[in-house]
């Protein structure tokens, strides 16, 4: 009996695989904000630069992975989809420019530079959440859309948490959401 060998072929897809990006951002939230919590609560003595370095490392890795995945998917996307992706890509620049103006304005007008310590992480997460909602809508990706919704709501709620607990909420609920999304992304892509 001859067995027919079936060769698996990979079909190029306009679907964006966010697993690596989600894991990069999870690292940023868990280790960056987690280190900020430990440092500010004086639970662990560490150099002042370490939490921001951990956060930046995860953010840079996540951003690089997200851009790579998006550009790879755009190669086989329709012209309308590429145009929509470029427009939502521009929202990253305008969103963070507006955030910089808002954070600087609020901390300056109220003469409270310490507000930046809370407004930057919360505001950044809100901007990211809003853009994920837009990307999810454009891509028809409910997981990305729901992750954006969760991040936006968590970030807004953290503004009610006093002291170092603010960073703990971002680390657990923000980083945890990215880890769950990375796990669910495999199932989404397989479906």
PDB file of C-alpha atoms in Angstrom:
ATOM      1  CA  UNK A   1       0.000   0.000   0.000  1.00  0.00           C
ATOM      2  CA  UNK A   2       1.394   3.381  -0.946  1.00  0.00           C
ATOM      3  CA  UNK A   3       0.976   6.111   1.569  1.00  0.00           C
ATOM      4  CA  UNK A   4       0.455   9.504   0.108  1.00  0.00           C
ATOM      5  CA  UNK A   5       2.726  12.075   1.657  1.00  0.00           C
ATOM      6  CA  UNK A   6       1.049  15.346   2.308  1.00  0.00           C
ATOM      7  CA  UNK A   7       3.392  18.259   2.424  1.00  0.00           C
ATOM      8  CA  UNK A   8       2.363  21.104   4.695  1.00  0.00           C
ATOM      9  CA  UNK A   9       2.642  24.462   3.047  1.00  0.00           C
ATOM     10  CA  UNK A  10       2.597  27.772   4.724  1.00  0.00           C
ATOM     11  CA  UNK A  11       0.158  30.203   3.232  1.00  0.00           C
ATOM     12  CA  UNK A  12       0.996  33.853   3.573  1.00  0.00           C
ATOM     13  CA  UNK A  13      -1.593  35.612   5.676  1.00  0.00           C
ATOM     14  CA  UNK A  14      -2.523  39.209   6.367  1.00  0.00           C
ATOM     15  CA  UNK A  15      -3.213  38.072   9.946  1.00  0.00           C
ATOM     16  CA  UNK A  16      -0.957  39.719  12.535  1.00  0.00           C
ATOM     17  CA  UNK A  17       0.641  37.302  15.027  1.00  0.00           C
ATOM     18  CA  UNK A  18       0.970  39.307  18.258  1.00  0.00           C
ATOM     19  CA  UNK A  19       2.414  36.577  20.532  1.00  0.00           C
ATOM     20  CA  UNK A  20       5.991  37.884  20.670  1.00  0.00           C
ATOM     21  CA  UNK A  21       4.818  41.482  21.062  1.00  0.00           C
ATOM     22  CA  UNK A  22       2.430  40.537  23.858  1.00  0.00           C
ATOM     23  CA  UNK A  23       5.236  38.717  25.696  1.00  0.00           C
ATOM     24  CA  UNK A  24       7.550  41.742  25.324  1.00  0.00           C
ATOM     25  CA  UNK A  25       4.911  44.032  26.771  1.00  0.00           C
ATOM     26  CA  UNK A  26       4.131  41.514  29.523  1.00  0.00           C
ATOM     27  CA  UNK A  27       7.821  41.646  30.490  1.00  0.00           C
ATOM     28  CA  UNK A  28       7.662  45.454  30.600  1.00  0.00           C
ATOM     29  CA  UNK A  29       4.605  45.492  32.833  1.00  0.00           C
ATOM     30  CA  UNK A  30       5.499  42.626  35.151  1.00  0.00           C
ATOM     31  CA  UNK A  31       9.184  43.430  35.620  1.00  0.00           C
ATOM     32  CA  UNK A  32       9.199  47.200  35.005  1.00  0.00           C
ATOM     33  CA  UNK A  33       6.127  48.140  37.005  1.00  0.00           C
ATOM     34  CA  UNK A  34       6.757  45.267  39.404  1.00  0.00           C
ATOM     35  CA  UNK A  35      10.249  46.617  40.157  1.00  0.00           C
ATOM     36  CA  UNK A  36       8.780  50.113  40.608  1.00  0.00           C
ATOM     37  CA  UNK A  37       6.320  48.685  43.136  1.00  0.00           C
ATOM     38  CA  UNK A  38       9.071  46.906  45.090  1.00  0.00           C
ATOM     39  CA  UNK A  39      11.335  49.955  45.014  1.00  0.00           C
ATOM     40  CA  UNK A  40       8.723  52.593  45.904  1.00  0.00           C
ATOM     41  CA  UNK A  41       7.232  50.438  48.664  1.00  0.00           C
ATOM     42  CA  UNK A  42      10.799  50.063  49.974  1.00  0.00           C
ATOM     43  CA  UNK A  43      10.452  46.290  49.948  1.00  0.00           C
ATOM     44  CA  UNK A  44      13.660  45.844  47.919  1.00  0.00           C
ATOM     45  CA  UNK A  45      16.612  48.184  47.619  1.00  0.00           C
ATOM     46  CA  UNK A  46      17.599  48.645  43.983  1.00  0.00           C
ATOM     47  CA  UNK A  47      19.166  51.332  41.817  1.00  0.00           C
ATOM     48  CA  UNK A  48      16.651  54.022  40.821  1.00  0.00           C
ATOM     49  CA  UNK A  49      17.311  53.350  37.126  1.00  0.00           C
ATOM     50  CA  UNK A  50      16.469  49.628  37.257  1.00  0.00           C
ATOM     51  CA  UNK A  51      12.626  49.780  37.073  1.00  0.00           C
ATOM     52  CA  UNK A  52      12.697  52.174  34.115  1.00  0.00           C
ATOM     53  CA  UNK A  53      15.393  50.084  32.401  1.00  0.00           C
ATOM     54  CA  UNK A  54      13.289  46.922  32.773  1.00  0.00           C
ATOM     55  CA  UNK A  55      10.202  48.765  31.537  1.00  0.00           C
ATOM     56  CA  UNK A  56      12.076  50.242  28.568  1.00  0.00           C
ATOM     57  CA  UNK A  57      13.591  46.874  27.638  1.00  0.00           C
ATOM     58  CA  UNK A  58      10.174  45.233  27.475  1.00  0.00           C
ATOM     59  CA  UNK A  59       8.579  48.158  25.671  1.00  0.00           C
ATOM     60  CA  UNK A  60      11.325  48.267  23.036  1.00  0.00           C
ATOM     61  CA  UNK A  61      11.163  44.503  22.494  1.00  0.00           C
ATOM     62  CA  UNK A  62       7.364  44.515  22.317  1.00  0.00           C
ATOM     63  CA  UNK A  63       7.348  47.445  19.910  1.00  0.00           C
ATOM     64  CA  UNK A  64       9.945  45.839  17.635  1.00  0.00           C
ATOM     65  CA  UNK A  65       8.008  42.557  17.569  1.00  0.00           C
ATOM     66  CA  UNK A  66       4.697  44.343  16.930  1.00  0.00           C
ATOM     67  CA  UNK A  67       6.132  46.389  14.068  1.00  0.00           C
ATOM     68  CA  UNK A  68       7.771  43.329  12.495  1.00  0.00           C
ATOM     69  CA  UNK A  69       4.568  41.293  12.660  1.00  0.00           C
ATOM     70  CA  UNK A  70       2.483  44.141  11.269  1.00  0.00           C
ATOM     71  CA  UNK A  71       4.881  44.821   8.379  1.00  0.00           C
ATOM     72  CA  UNK A  72       5.041  41.104   7.542  1.00  0.00           C
ATOM     73  CA  UNK A  73       1.237  40.918   7.425  1.00  0.00           C
ATOM     74  CA  UNK A  74       0.983  44.070   5.299  1.00  0.00           C
ATOM     75  CA  UNK A  75       3.052  42.477   2.519  1.00  0.00           C
ATOM     76  CA  UNK A  76       0.098  40.288   1.551  1.00  0.00           C
ATOM     77  CA  UNK A  77      -2.697  42.623   2.645  1.00  0.00           C
ATOM     78  CA  UNK A  78      -5.034  44.447   0.317  1.00  0.00           C
ATOM     79  CA  UNK A  79      -4.374  48.074  -0.497  1.00  0.00           C
ATOM     80  CA  UNK A  80      -7.343  49.183   1.629  1.00  0.00           C
ATOM     81  CA  UNK A  81      -6.041  47.189   4.600  1.00  0.00           C
ATOM     82  CA  UNK A  82      -2.516  48.638   4.202  1.00  0.00           C
ATOM     83  CA  UNK A  83      -3.960  52.148   4.115  1.00  0.00           C
ATOM     84  CA  UNK A  84      -5.994  51.492   7.281  1.00  0.00           C
ATOM     85  CA  UNK A  85      -2.923  50.018   9.023  1.00  0.00           C
ATOM     86  CA  UNK A  86      -0.860  53.086   8.106  1.00  0.00           C
ATOM     87  CA  UNK A  87      -3.541  55.399   9.458  1.00  0.00           C
ATOM     88  CA  UNK A  88      -3.797  53.537  12.762  1.00  0.00           C
ATOM     89  CA  UNK A  89       0.016  53.427  12.846  1.00  0.00           C
ATOM     90  CA  UNK A  90       0.040  57.226  12.760  1.00  0.00           C
ATOM     91  CA  UNK A  91      -2.254  57.199  15.807  1.00  0.00           C
ATOM     92  CA  UNK A  92       0.721  55.961  17.857  1.00  0.00           C
ATOM     93  CA  UNK A  93       2.590  59.187  17.102  1.00  0.00           C
ATOM     94  CA  UNK A  94      -0.359  61.527  17.571  1.00  0.00           C
ATOM     95  CA  UNK A  95      -1.603  59.704  20.682  1.00  0.00           C
ATOM     96  CA  UNK A  96       1.723  59.876  22.480  1.00  0.00           C
ATOM     97  CA  UNK A  97       2.335  63.471  21.358  1.00  0.00           C
ATOM     98  CA  UNK A  98      -1.035  64.447  22.847  1.00  0.00           C
ATOM     99  CA  UNK A  99      -0.202  62.491  26.008  1.00  0.00           C
ATOM    100  CA  UNK A 100       3.140  64.284  26.362  1.00  0.00           C
ATOM    101  CA  UNK A 101       1.391  67.632  26.062  1.00  0.00           C
ATOM    102  CA  UNK A 102      -1.309  66.645  28.580  1.00  0.00           C
ATOM    103  CA  UNK A 103       1.116  65.251  31.162  1.00  0.00           C
ATOM    104  CA  UNK A 104       3.499  68.192  30.842  1.00  0.00           C
ATOM    105  CA  UNK A 105       0.625  70.672  30.928  1.00  0.00           C
ATOM    106  CA  UNK A 106      -1.044  69.191  33.989  1.00  0.00           C
ATOM    107  CA  UNK A 107       2.157  68.826  35.977  1.00  0.00           C
ATOM    108  CA  UNK A 108       3.229  72.363  35.045  1.00  0.00           C
ATOM    109  CA  UNK A 109      -0.096  74.148  35.578  1.00  0.00           C
ATOM    110  CA  UNK A 110      -0.590  72.538  38.982  1.00  0.00           C
ATOM    111  CA  UNK A 111       3.134  72.862  39.803  1.00  0.00           C
ATOM    112  CA  UNK A 112       3.283  69.178  40.718  1.00  0.00           C
ATOM    113  CA  UNK A 113       6.068  67.496  38.727  1.00  0.00           C
ATOM    114  CA  UNK A 114       5.501  64.311  40.770  1.00  0.00           C
ATOM    115  CA  UNK A 115       2.215  63.835  38.868  1.00  0.00           C
ATOM    116  CA  UNK A 116       4.286  62.635  35.922  1.00  0.00           C
ATOM    117  CA  UNK A 117       5.204  59.508  37.888  1.00  0.00           C
ATOM    118  CA  UNK A 118       1.563  58.414  37.759  1.00  0.00           C
ATOM    119  CA  UNK A 119       0.279  60.149  34.639  1.00  0.00           C
ATOM    120  CA  UNK A 120       2.870  58.705  32.264  1.00  0.00           C
ATOM    121  CA  UNK A 121       2.286  55.012  33.047  1.00  0.00           C
ATOM    122  CA  UNK A 122      -1.505  55.354  33.319  1.00  0.00           C
ATOM    123  CA  UNK A 123      -1.787  57.680  30.340  1.00  0.00           C
ATOM    124  CA  UNK A 124       0.456  55.511  28.182  1.00  0.00           C
ATOM    125  CA  UNK A 125      -1.619  52.455  28.962  1.00  0.00           C
ATOM    126  CA  UNK A 126      -4.825  54.332  28.137  1.00  0.00           C
ATOM    127  CA  UNK A 127      -3.380  55.474  24.780  1.00  0.00           C
ATOM    128  CA  UNK A 128      -2.176  51.939  24.010  1.00  0.00           C
ATOM    129  CA  UNK A 129      -5.609  50.565  24.936  1.00  0.00           C
ATOM    130  CA  UNK A 130      -7.390  52.993  22.638  1.00  0.00           C
ATOM    131  CA  UNK A 131      -5.082  52.183  19.732  1.00  0.00           C
ATOM    132  CA  UNK A 132      -5.479  48.437  20.332  1.00  0.00           C
ATOM    133  CA  UNK A 133      -9.232  48.966  20.105  1.00  0.00           C
ATOM    134  CA  UNK A 134      -8.757  50.686  16.735  1.00  0.00           C
ATOM    135  CA  UNK A 135      -6.337  48.007  15.501  1.00  0.00           C
ATOM    136  CA  UNK A 136      -8.679  45.262  16.659  1.00  0.00           C
ATOM    137  CA  UNK A 137     -11.564  46.862  14.791  1.00  0.00           C
ATOM    138  CA  UNK A 138      -9.529  47.265  11.581  1.00  0.00           C
ATOM    139  CA  UNK A 139      -8.146  43.731  11.729  1.00  0.00           C
ATOM    140  CA  UNK A 140     -11.348  42.091  12.918  1.00  0.00           C
ATOM    141  CA  UNK A 141      -9.340  40.827  15.903  1.00  0.00           C
ATOM    142  CA  UNK A 142     -11.611  40.619  18.951  1.00  0.00           C
ATOM    143  CA  UNK A 143      -8.731  39.500  21.215  1.00  0.00           C
ATOM    144  CA  UNK A 144      -6.707  42.626  20.410  1.00  0.00           C
ATOM    145  CA  UNK A 145      -9.825  44.790  20.776  1.00  0.00           C
ATOM    146  CA  UNK A 146     -10.697  43.258  24.155  1.00  0.00           C
ATOM    147  CA  UNK A 147      -7.109  43.534  25.400  1.00  0.00           C
ATOM    148  CA  UNK A 148      -7.198  47.235  24.518  1.00  0.00           C
ATOM    149  CA  UNK A 149     -10.476  47.683  26.360  1.00  0.00           C
ATOM    150  CA  UNK A 150      -9.101  45.913  29.450  1.00  0.00           C
ATOM    151  CA  UNK A 151      -5.834  47.910  29.459  1.00  0.00           C
ATOM    152  CA  UNK A 152      -7.660  51.207  29.084  1.00  0.00           C
ATOM    153  CA  UNK A 153     -10.060  50.488  31.944  1.00  0.00           C
ATOM    154  CA  UNK A 154      -7.347  49.103  34.245  1.00  0.00           C
ATOM    155  CA  UNK A 155      -5.117  52.126  33.615  1.00  0.00           C
ATOM    156  CA  UNK A 156      -7.928  54.557  34.382  1.00  0.00           C
ATOM    157  CA  UNK A 157      -8.813  52.640  37.557  1.00  0.00           C
ATOM    158  CA  UNK A 158      -5.184  52.679  38.758  1.00  0.00           C
ATOM    159  CA  UNK A 159      -5.485  56.424  39.248  1.00  0.00           C
ATOM    160  CA  UNK A 160      -7.593  55.637  42.320  1.00  0.00           C
ATOM    161  CA  UNK A 161      -4.860  53.444  43.858  1.00  0.00           C
ATOM    162  CA  UNK A 162      -2.584  55.358  46.242  1.00  0.00           C
ATOM    163  CA  UNK A 163       1.177  55.046  46.545  1.00  0.00           C
ATOM    164  CA  UNK A 164       3.206  52.150  45.220  1.00  0.00           C
ATOM    165  CA  UNK A 165       0.058  50.022  44.844  1.00  0.00           C
ATOM    166  CA  UNK A 166      -0.527  51.895  41.587  1.00  0.00           C
ATOM    167  CA  UNK A 167       2.442  50.075  40.049  1.00  0.00           C
ATOM    168  CA  UNK A 168       1.313  46.752  41.513  1.00  0.00           C
ATOM    169  CA  UNK A 169      -2.057  47.016  39.781  1.00  0.00           C
ATOM    170  CA  UNK A 170      -0.381  47.781  36.446  1.00  0.00           C
ATOM    171  CA  UNK A 171       2.087  44.905  36.926  1.00  0.00           C
ATOM    172  CA  UNK A 172      -0.531  42.307  37.849  1.00  0.00           C
ATOM    173  CA  UNK A 173      -3.594  43.346  35.835  1.00  0.00           C
ATOM    174  CA  UNK A 174      -1.734  44.874  32.876  1.00  0.00           C
ATOM    175  CA  UNK A 175       1.092  42.338  32.651  1.00  0.00           C
ATOM    176  CA  UNK A 176      -1.303  39.498  33.407  1.00  0.00           C
ATOM    177  CA  UNK A 177      -3.590  40.601  30.577  1.00  0.00           C
ATOM    178  CA  UNK A 178      -0.687  40.508  28.121  1.00  0.00           C
ATOM    179  CA  UNK A 179       0.264  37.003  29.283  1.00  0.00           C
ATOM    180  CA  UNK A 180      -3.325  35.775  28.875  1.00  0.00           C
ATOM    181  CA  UNK A 181      -3.505  37.423  25.438  1.00  0.00           C
ATOM    182  CA  UNK A 182      -0.251  35.734  24.360  1.00  0.00           C
ATOM    183  CA  UNK A 183      -1.734  32.368  25.369  1.00  0.00           C
ATOM    184  CA  UNK A 184      -5.064  33.049  23.630  1.00  0.00           C
ATOM    185  CA  UNK A 185      -3.350  34.385  20.486  1.00  0.00           C
ATOM    186  CA  UNK A 186      -2.172  30.860  19.573  1.00  0.00           C
ATOM    187  CA  UNK A 187      -5.768  29.619  19.697  1.00  0.00           C
ATOM    188  CA  UNK A 188      -7.004  32.628  17.723  1.00  0.00           C
ATOM    189  CA  UNK A 189      -4.463  32.048  14.951  1.00  0.00           C
ATOM    190  CA  UNK A 190      -5.275  28.333  14.803  1.00  0.00           C
ATOM    191  CA  UNK A 191      -9.004  29.003  14.381  1.00  0.00           C
TER     192      UNK A 191
END
